[in-house]
XYZ file of C-alpha atoms in Angstrom:
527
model
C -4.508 -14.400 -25.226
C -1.611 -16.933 -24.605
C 0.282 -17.899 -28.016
C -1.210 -21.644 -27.512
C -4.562 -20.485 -27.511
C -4.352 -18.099 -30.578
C -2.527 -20.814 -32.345
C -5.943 -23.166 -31.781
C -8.187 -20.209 -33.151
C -5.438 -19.433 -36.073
C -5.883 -23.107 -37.074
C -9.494 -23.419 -36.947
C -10.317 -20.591 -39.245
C -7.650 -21.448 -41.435
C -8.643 -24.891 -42.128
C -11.933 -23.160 -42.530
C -10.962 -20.949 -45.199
C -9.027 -23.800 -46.653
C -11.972 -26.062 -47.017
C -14.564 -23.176 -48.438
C -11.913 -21.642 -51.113
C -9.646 -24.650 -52.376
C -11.802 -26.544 -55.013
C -9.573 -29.721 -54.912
C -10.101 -32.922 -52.962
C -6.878 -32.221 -50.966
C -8.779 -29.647 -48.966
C -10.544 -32.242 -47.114
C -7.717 -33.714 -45.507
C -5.896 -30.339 -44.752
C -8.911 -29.705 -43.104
C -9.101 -32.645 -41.240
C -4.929 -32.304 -40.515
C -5.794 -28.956 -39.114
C -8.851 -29.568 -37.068
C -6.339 -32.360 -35.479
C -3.426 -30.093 -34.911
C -5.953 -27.857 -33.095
C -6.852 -30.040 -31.111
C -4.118 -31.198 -30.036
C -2.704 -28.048 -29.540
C -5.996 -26.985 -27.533
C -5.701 -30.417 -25.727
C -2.215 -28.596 -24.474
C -3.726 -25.370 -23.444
C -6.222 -26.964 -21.482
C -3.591 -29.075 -19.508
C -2.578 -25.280 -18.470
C -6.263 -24.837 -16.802
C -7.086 -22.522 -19.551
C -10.822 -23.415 -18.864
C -11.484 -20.486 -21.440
C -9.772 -22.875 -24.362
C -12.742 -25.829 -23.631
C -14.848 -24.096 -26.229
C -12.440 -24.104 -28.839
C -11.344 -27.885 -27.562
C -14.851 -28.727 -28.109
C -15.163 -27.283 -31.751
C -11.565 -28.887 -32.765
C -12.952 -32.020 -31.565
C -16.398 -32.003 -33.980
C -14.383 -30.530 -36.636
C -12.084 -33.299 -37.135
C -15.094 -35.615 -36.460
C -16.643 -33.987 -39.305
C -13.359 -33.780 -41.327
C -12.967 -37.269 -41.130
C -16.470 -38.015 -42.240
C -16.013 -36.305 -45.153
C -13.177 -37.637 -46.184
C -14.595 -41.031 -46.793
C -18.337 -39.754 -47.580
C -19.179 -35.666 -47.970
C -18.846 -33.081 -49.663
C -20.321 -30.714 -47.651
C -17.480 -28.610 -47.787
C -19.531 -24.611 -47.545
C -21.325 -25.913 -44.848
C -18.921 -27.362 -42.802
C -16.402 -24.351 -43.343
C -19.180 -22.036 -42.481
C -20.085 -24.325 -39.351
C -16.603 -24.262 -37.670
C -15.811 -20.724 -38.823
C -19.265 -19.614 -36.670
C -18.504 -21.559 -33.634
C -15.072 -20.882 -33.860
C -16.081 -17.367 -33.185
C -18.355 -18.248 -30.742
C -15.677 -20.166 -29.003
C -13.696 -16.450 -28.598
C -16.209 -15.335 -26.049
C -14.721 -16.628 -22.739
C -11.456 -15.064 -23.863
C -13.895 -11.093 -24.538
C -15.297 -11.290 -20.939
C -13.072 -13.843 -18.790
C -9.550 -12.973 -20.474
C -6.466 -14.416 -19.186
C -3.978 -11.571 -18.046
C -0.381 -10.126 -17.418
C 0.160 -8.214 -14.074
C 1.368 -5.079 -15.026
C 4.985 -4.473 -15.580
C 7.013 -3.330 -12.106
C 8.068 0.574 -12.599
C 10.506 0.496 -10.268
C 14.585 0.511 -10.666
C 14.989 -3.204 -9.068
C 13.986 -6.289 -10.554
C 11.973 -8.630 -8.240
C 12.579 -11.779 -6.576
C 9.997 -14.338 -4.749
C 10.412 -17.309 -2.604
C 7.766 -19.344 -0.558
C 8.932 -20.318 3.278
C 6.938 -21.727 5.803
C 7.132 -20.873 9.497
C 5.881 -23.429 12.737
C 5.235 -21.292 15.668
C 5.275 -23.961 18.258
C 3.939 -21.669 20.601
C 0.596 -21.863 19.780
C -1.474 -25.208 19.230
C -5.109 -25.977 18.667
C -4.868 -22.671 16.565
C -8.241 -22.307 14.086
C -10.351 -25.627 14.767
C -7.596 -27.908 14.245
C -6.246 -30.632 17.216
C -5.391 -29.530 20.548
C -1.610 -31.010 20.180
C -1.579 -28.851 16.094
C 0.975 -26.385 16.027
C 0.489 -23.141 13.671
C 2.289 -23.074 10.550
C 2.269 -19.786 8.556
C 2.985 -19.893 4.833
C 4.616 -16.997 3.391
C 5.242 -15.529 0.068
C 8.393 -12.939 -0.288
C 9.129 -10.514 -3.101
C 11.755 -8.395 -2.685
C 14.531 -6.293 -4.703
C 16.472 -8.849 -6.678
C 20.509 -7.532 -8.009
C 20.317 -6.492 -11.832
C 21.994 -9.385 -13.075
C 19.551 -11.768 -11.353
C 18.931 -14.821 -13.436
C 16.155 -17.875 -12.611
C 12.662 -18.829 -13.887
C 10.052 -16.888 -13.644
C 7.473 -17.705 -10.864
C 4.043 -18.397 -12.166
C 0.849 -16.667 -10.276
C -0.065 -19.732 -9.015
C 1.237 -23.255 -9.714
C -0.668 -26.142 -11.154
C -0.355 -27.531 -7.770
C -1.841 -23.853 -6.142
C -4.076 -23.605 -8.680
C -6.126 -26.719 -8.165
C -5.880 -26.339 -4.507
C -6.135 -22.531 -3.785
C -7.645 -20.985 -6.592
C -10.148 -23.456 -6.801
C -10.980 -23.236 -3.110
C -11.645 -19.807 -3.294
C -14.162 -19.833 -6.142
C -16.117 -21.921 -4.205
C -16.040 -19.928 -0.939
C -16.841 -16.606 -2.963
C -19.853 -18.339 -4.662
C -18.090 -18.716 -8.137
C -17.823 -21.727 -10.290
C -14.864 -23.593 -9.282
C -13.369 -23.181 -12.478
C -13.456 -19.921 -12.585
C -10.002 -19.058 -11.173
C -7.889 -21.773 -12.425
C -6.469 -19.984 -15.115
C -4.655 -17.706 -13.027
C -1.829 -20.925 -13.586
C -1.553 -18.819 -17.007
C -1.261 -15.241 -15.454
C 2.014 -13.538 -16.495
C 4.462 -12.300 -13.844
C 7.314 -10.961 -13.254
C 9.418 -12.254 -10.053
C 12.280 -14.666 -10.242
C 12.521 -17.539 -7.943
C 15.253 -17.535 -5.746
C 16.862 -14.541 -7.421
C 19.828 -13.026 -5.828
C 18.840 -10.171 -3.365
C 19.618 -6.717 -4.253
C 23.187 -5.536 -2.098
C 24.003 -1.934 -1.315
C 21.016 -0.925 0.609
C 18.666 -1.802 3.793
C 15.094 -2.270 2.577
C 12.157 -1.327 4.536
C 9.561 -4.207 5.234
C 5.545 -4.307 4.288
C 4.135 -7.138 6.012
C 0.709 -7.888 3.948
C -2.663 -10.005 5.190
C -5.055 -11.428 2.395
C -8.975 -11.399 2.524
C -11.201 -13.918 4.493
C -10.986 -17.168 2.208
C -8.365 -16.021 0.144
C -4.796 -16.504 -0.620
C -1.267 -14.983 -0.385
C -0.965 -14.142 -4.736
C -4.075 -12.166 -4.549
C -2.598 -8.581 -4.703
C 0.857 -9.855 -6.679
C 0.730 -6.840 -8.624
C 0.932 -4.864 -5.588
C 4.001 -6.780 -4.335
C 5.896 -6.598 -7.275
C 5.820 -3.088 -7.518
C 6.614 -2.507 -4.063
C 10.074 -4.901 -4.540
C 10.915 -3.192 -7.658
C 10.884 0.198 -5.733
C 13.405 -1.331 -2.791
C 10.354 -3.159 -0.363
C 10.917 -6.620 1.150
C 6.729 -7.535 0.523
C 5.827 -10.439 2.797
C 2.581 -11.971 1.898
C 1.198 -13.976 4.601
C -1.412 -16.825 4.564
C -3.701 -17.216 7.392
C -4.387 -21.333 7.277
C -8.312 -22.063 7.927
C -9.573 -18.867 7.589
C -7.983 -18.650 4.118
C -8.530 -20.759 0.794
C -6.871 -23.996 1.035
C -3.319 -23.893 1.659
C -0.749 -26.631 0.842
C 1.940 -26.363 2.698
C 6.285 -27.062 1.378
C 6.308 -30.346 2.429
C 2.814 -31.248 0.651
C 0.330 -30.974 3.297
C -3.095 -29.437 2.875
C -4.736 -27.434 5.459
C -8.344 -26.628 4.306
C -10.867 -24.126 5.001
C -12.974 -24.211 8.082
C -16.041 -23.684 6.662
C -18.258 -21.826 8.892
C -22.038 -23.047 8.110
C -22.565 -26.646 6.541
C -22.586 -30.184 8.233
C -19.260 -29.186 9.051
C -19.205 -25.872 9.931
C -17.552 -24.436 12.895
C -19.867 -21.349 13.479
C -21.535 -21.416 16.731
C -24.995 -20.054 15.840
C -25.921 -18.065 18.802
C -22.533 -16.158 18.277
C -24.366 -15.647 15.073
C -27.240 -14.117 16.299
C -25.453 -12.103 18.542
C -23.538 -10.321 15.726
C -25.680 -10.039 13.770
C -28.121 -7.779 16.228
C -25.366 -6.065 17.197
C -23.868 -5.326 13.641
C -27.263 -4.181 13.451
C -27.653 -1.843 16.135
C -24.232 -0.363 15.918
C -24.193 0.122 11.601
C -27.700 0.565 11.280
C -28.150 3.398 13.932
C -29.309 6.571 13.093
C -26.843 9.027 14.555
C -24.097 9.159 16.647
C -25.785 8.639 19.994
C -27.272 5.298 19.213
C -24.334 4.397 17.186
C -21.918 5.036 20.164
C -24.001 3.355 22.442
C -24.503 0.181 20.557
C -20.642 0.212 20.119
C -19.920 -1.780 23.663
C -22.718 -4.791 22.896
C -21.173 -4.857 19.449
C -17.470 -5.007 20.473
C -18.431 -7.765 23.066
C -20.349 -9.229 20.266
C -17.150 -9.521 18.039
C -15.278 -10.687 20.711
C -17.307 -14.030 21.407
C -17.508 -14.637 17.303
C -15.342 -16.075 15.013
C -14.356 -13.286 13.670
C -12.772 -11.774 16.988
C -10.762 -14.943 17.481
C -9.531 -14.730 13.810
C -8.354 -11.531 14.311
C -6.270 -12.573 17.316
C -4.792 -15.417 15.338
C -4.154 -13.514 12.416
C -2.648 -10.333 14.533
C -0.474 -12.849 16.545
C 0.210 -14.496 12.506
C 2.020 -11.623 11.547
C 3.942 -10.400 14.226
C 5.203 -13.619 15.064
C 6.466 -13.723 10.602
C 7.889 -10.163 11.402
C 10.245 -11.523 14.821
C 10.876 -14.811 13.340
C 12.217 -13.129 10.184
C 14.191 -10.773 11.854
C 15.774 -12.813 14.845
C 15.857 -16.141 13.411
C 14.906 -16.184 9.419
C 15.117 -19.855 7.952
C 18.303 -20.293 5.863
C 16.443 -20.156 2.441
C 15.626 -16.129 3.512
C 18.776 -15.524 5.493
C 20.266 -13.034 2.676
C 17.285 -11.505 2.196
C 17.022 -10.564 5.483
C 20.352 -9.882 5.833
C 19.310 -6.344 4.094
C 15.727 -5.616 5.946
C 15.992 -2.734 7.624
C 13.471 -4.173 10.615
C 13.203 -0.546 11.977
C 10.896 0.642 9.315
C 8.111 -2.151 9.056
C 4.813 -1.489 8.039
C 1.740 -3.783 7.728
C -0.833 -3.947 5.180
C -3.991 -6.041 4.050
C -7.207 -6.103 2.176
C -10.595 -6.880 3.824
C -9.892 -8.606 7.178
C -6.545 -8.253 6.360
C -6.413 -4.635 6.596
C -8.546 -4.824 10.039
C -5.412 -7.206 10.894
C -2.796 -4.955 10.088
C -4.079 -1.844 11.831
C -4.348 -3.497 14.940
C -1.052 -5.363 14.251
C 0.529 -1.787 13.661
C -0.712 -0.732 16.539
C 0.441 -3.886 18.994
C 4.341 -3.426 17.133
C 7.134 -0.671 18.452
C 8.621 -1.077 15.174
C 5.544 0.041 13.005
C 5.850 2.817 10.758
C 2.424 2.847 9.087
C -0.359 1.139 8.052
C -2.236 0.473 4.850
C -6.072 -0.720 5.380
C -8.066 -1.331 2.289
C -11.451 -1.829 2.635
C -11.120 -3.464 6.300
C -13.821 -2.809 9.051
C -12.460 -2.617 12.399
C -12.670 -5.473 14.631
C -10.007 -4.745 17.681
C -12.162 -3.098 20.228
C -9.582 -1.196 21.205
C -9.085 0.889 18.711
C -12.469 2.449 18.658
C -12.469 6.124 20.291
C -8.582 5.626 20.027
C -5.596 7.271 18.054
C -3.720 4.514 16.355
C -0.121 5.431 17.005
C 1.669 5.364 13.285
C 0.349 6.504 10.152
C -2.866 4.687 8.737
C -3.650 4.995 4.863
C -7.753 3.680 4.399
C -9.444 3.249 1.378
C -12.786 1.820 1.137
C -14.886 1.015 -1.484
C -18.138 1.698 -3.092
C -19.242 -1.834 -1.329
C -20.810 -1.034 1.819
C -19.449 -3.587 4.479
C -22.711 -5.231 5.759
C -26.249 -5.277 4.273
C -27.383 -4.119 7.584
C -25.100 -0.692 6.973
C -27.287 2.643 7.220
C -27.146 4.208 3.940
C -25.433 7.527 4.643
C -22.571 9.217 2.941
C -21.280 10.920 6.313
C -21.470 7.797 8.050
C -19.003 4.812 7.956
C -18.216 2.333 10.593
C -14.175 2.756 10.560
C -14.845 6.958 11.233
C -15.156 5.293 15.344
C -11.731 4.135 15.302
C -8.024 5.060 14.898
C -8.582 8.525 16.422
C -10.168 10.041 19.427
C -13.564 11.109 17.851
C -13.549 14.776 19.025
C -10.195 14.957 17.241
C -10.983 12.906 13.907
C -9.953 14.265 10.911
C -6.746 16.528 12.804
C -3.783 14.221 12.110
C -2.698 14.727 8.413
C -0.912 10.972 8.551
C -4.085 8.992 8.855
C -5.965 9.368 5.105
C -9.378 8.365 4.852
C -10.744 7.740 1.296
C -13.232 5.992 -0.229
C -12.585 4.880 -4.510
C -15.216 5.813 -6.299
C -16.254 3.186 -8.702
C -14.877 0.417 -7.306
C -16.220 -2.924 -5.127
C -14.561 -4.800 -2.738
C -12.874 -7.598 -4.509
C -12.055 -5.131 -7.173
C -9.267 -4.218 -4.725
C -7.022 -7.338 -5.902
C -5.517 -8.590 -9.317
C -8.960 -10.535 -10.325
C -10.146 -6.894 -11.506
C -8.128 -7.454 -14.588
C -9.645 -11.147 -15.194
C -13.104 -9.775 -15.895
C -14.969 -7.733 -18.807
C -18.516 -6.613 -19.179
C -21.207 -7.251 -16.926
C -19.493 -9.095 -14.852
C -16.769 -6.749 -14.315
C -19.326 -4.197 -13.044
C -21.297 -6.518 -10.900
C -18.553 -8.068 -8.648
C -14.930 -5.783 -9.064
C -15.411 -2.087 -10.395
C -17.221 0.229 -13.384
C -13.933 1.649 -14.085
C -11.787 0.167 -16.453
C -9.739 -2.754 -14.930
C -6.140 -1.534 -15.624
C -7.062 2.012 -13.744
C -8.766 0.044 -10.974
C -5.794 -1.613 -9.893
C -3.486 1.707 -10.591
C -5.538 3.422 -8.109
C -5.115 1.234 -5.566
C -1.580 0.388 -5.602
C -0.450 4.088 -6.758
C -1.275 5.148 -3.968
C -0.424 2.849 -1.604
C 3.478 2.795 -3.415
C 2.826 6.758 -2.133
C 1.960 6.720 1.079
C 4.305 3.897 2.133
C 7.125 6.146 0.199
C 6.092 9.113 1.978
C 5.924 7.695 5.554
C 7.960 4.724 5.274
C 11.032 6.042 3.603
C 10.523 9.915 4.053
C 9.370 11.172 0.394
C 8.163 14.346 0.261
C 4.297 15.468 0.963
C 4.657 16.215 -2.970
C 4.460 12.920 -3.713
C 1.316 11.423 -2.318
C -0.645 14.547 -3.053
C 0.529 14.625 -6.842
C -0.758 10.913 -6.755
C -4.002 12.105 -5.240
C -4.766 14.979 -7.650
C -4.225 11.833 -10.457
C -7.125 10.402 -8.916
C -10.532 11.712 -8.694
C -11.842 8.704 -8.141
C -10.609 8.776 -4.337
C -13.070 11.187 -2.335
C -12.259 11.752 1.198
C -14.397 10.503 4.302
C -16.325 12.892 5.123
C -15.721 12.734 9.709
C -17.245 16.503 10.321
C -20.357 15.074 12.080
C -18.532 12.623 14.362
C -16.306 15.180 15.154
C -18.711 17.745 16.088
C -20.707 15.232 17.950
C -18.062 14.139 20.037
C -16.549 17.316 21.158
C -19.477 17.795 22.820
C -19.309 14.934 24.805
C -18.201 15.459 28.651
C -14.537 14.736 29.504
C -12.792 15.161 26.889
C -9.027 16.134 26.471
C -8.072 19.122 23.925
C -6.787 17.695 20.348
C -2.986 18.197 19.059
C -2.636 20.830 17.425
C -4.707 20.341 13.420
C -1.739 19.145 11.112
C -1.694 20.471 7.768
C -4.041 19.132 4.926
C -2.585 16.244 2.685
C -4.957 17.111 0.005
């Protein structure tokens, strides 16, 4: 709980006590001095979209109200110390199940910087639903190794500004109240702004997408610790199909909603995907599976969803040129120490579909980190990706139309041939145990109780996230920067949580398919 806020409770039960156990008529008006101060002070914390404080606003408010009465008429003084004592205690609630929370300290030997940039690709106009004559601008967010010595503010998780635009545009498009986010204004961090860059060494670069509807801070934890252990983390916003996005020089791009009077889903598009999501997750066994794969890839194709994968694919590898051939001067020194040879792309959701196929579509690509992302490139079904691919799904299955099956999952059809799936050590297939989709980003630590369990994870909310971006610091170490095997498979061992995909069946299957070209040789076993 932020100092502010435990000042407002501190006050409250002391003028409480004050009132119930001084016999002398001064206690009224310390009581009604601290009910004031409270609120005042809870007045503060609220300007800070501490939406968890409004309780305690609300009880500071009737307790002066009713310390003010009684200094010219009560003298109630039990019951009144009794009252704002119990609601005072009520008002602690939002802070048991909703509490407001530090990312997790970066482990790594270098301190971490951030700055925000925005890139125009002029290129490409009428991007998304916007005019014909629009060009695409890409906001990015950049952590990255910052010298020792580095001095500067610390960056908040979102701004006030960010706050009331982003995080309350993506409560709404997840179904939440649009409160419910705000306080991440009030979520601790770590990264200086505009911190000197780290000399002495040539970092490699993680390029990273964000969910459908959601915004560049949402895995901040993850980025942090990958800048204190010597990554330049890009975190790239994908305008329209992401929360709303204000842009450096003030403007706001919103969300194109995709049902609603104004909606840009085309409902026969709909339909379309939605039979063939049917046909192709829903089928009983490989056969009908593989032949409902070419009326579902054509069905992604002609849907939103195929488009926003080309726009977000073409997103990030136009970021990754642009900041190595021509970086803006505000990231020229940063750059100045990428090493651009050893780039690797990562996401969450629709991000991680993004940076698979991104991987695969860039010479430079060194691996890829997918978590919890179907596939939607059709041409990586039936395919082997060609750098390393780290998956991890969750307990969430990715459509209600998904067969229930625990040797079935939709991404086992791509990334490999299918009569060799499973052979190549460097693509890891694992599913965490315990945990939902959005539990994959920082929220998981913003949530207690019930409500923890029902929308991130049954685990506890600090192991949650260590799962996740353990070993994702361990693959990318391992076949990014050439760690030993040791590494990663220490990291796995820590983890029982992560299970590996079962692919035996597929594999079987296809092998007995007609025309098919002898696997590599079977790599070694990671785990």
């Amino acid at each position: 709980m932020p100092l502010l806020d435990m000042i407002v409770f501190a006050l409250l039960f002391l003028s409480a006590v004050l009132l119930s156990c001084w016999h002398d008529p001064r206690s009224k008006r310390a009581f009604l001095c601290g009910s004031f101060t409270a609120l005042v002070v809870a007045a503060i914390a609220a300007w800070s979209l501490r939406w968890q404080i409004v309780p305690a606003l609300v009880v500071s408010a009737v307790s002066t109200g009713l310390g003010a009465w009684m200094v010219w008429h009560a003298e109630r003084r039990r019951l009144v110390a009794a009252s704002t004592a119990g609601l005072t205690l009520v008002a602690v609630v939002p802070y048991v199940f909703f509490p407001i929370f530090d990312l997790p300290a970066p482990d790594g030997p270098f301190r971490v910087g951030i700055q925000n940039i925005d890139l125009r690709d002029t290129s490409r106009r009428g991007v998304s639903y916007l005019g014909p004559d629009v060009q695409r601008d890409i906001p990015l967010t950049i952590w990255y190794p910052a010298s020792a010595d580095a001095k500067g503010k610390i960056r908040p998780y979102l701004t006030r500004r960010e706050a009331l635009d982003e995080a309350v545009s993506v409560a709404t498009l997840w179904g939440f109240p649009a409160y419910r986010f705000l306080s991440l204004h009030s979520t601790g961090t770590h990264a200086i702004e505009d911190a000197d860059v780290a000399q002495g060494h040539k970092f490699p670069i993680v390029v990273f997408s964000h969910g459908y509807w959601s915004f560049r801070a949402q895995n901040s934890a993850l980025m942090e610790r990958l800048a204190s252990h010597g990554y330049i983390a890009v975190s790239v916003a994908h305008p329209r199909d992401s929360a709303d996005v204000r842009l450096q020089d003030g403007t706001l791009i919103t969300s194109a909603l995709h049902t609603g009077p104004e909606g840009v889903g085309d409902p026969a598009a709909d339909r379309k995907w939605d039979a063939a999501t049917s046909a192709f997750m829903g089928g009983e066994s490989h056969e009908k599976r593989i032949a409902a794969l070419p009326s579902y890839k054509a069905a992604v194709s002609g849907h939103r969803l195929g488009r926003s994968l080309t726009v977000w694919r073409d997103d990030v590898l136009f970021a990754s040129r642009t900041l190595r051939d021509r970086p803006p001067p505000a990231v020229q020194g940063i750059m100045a120490v990428a090493d651009f040879s050893r780039i690797a792309y990562a996401g969450m959701s629709f991000g991680g579909s993004t940076a698979a196929s991104a991987c695969d579509a860039d010479p430079d690509c060194v691996a890829a980190v997918d978590l919890d992302g179907e596939n939607f490139d059709g041409a990586q079904f039936d395919r082997a990706l060609r750098a390393p691919l780290l998956l991890i799904l969750t307990d969430q299955p990715f459509s209600d139309k998904q067969r229930s099956d625990r040797t079935f999952n939709p991404t086992d059809y791509a990334w490999e041939n299918w009569h060799c799936v499973g052979d190549r050590e460097d693509i890891l297939r694992l599913r965490a145990r315990g945990i939902l989709h959005m539990g994959l980003t920082d929220f998981v630590l913003g949530a207690r109780g019930p409500y923890k369990s029902k929308h991130f994870t049954s685990l506890d909310g600090e192991r949650a996230l260590a799962i996740i971006n353990d070993t994702t610091l361990a693959f990318l170490n391992q076949y990014v920067r050439g760690f030993r095997p040791a590494g990663l498979k220490s990291t796995l061992e820590n983890y029982p949580e992560l299970q590996r995909l079962d692919t035996a069946s597929l594999r079987a299957y296809a092998q007995e398919l007609p025309g098919r070209a002898p696997c590599l040789e079977r790599a070694g076993e990671t785990r």
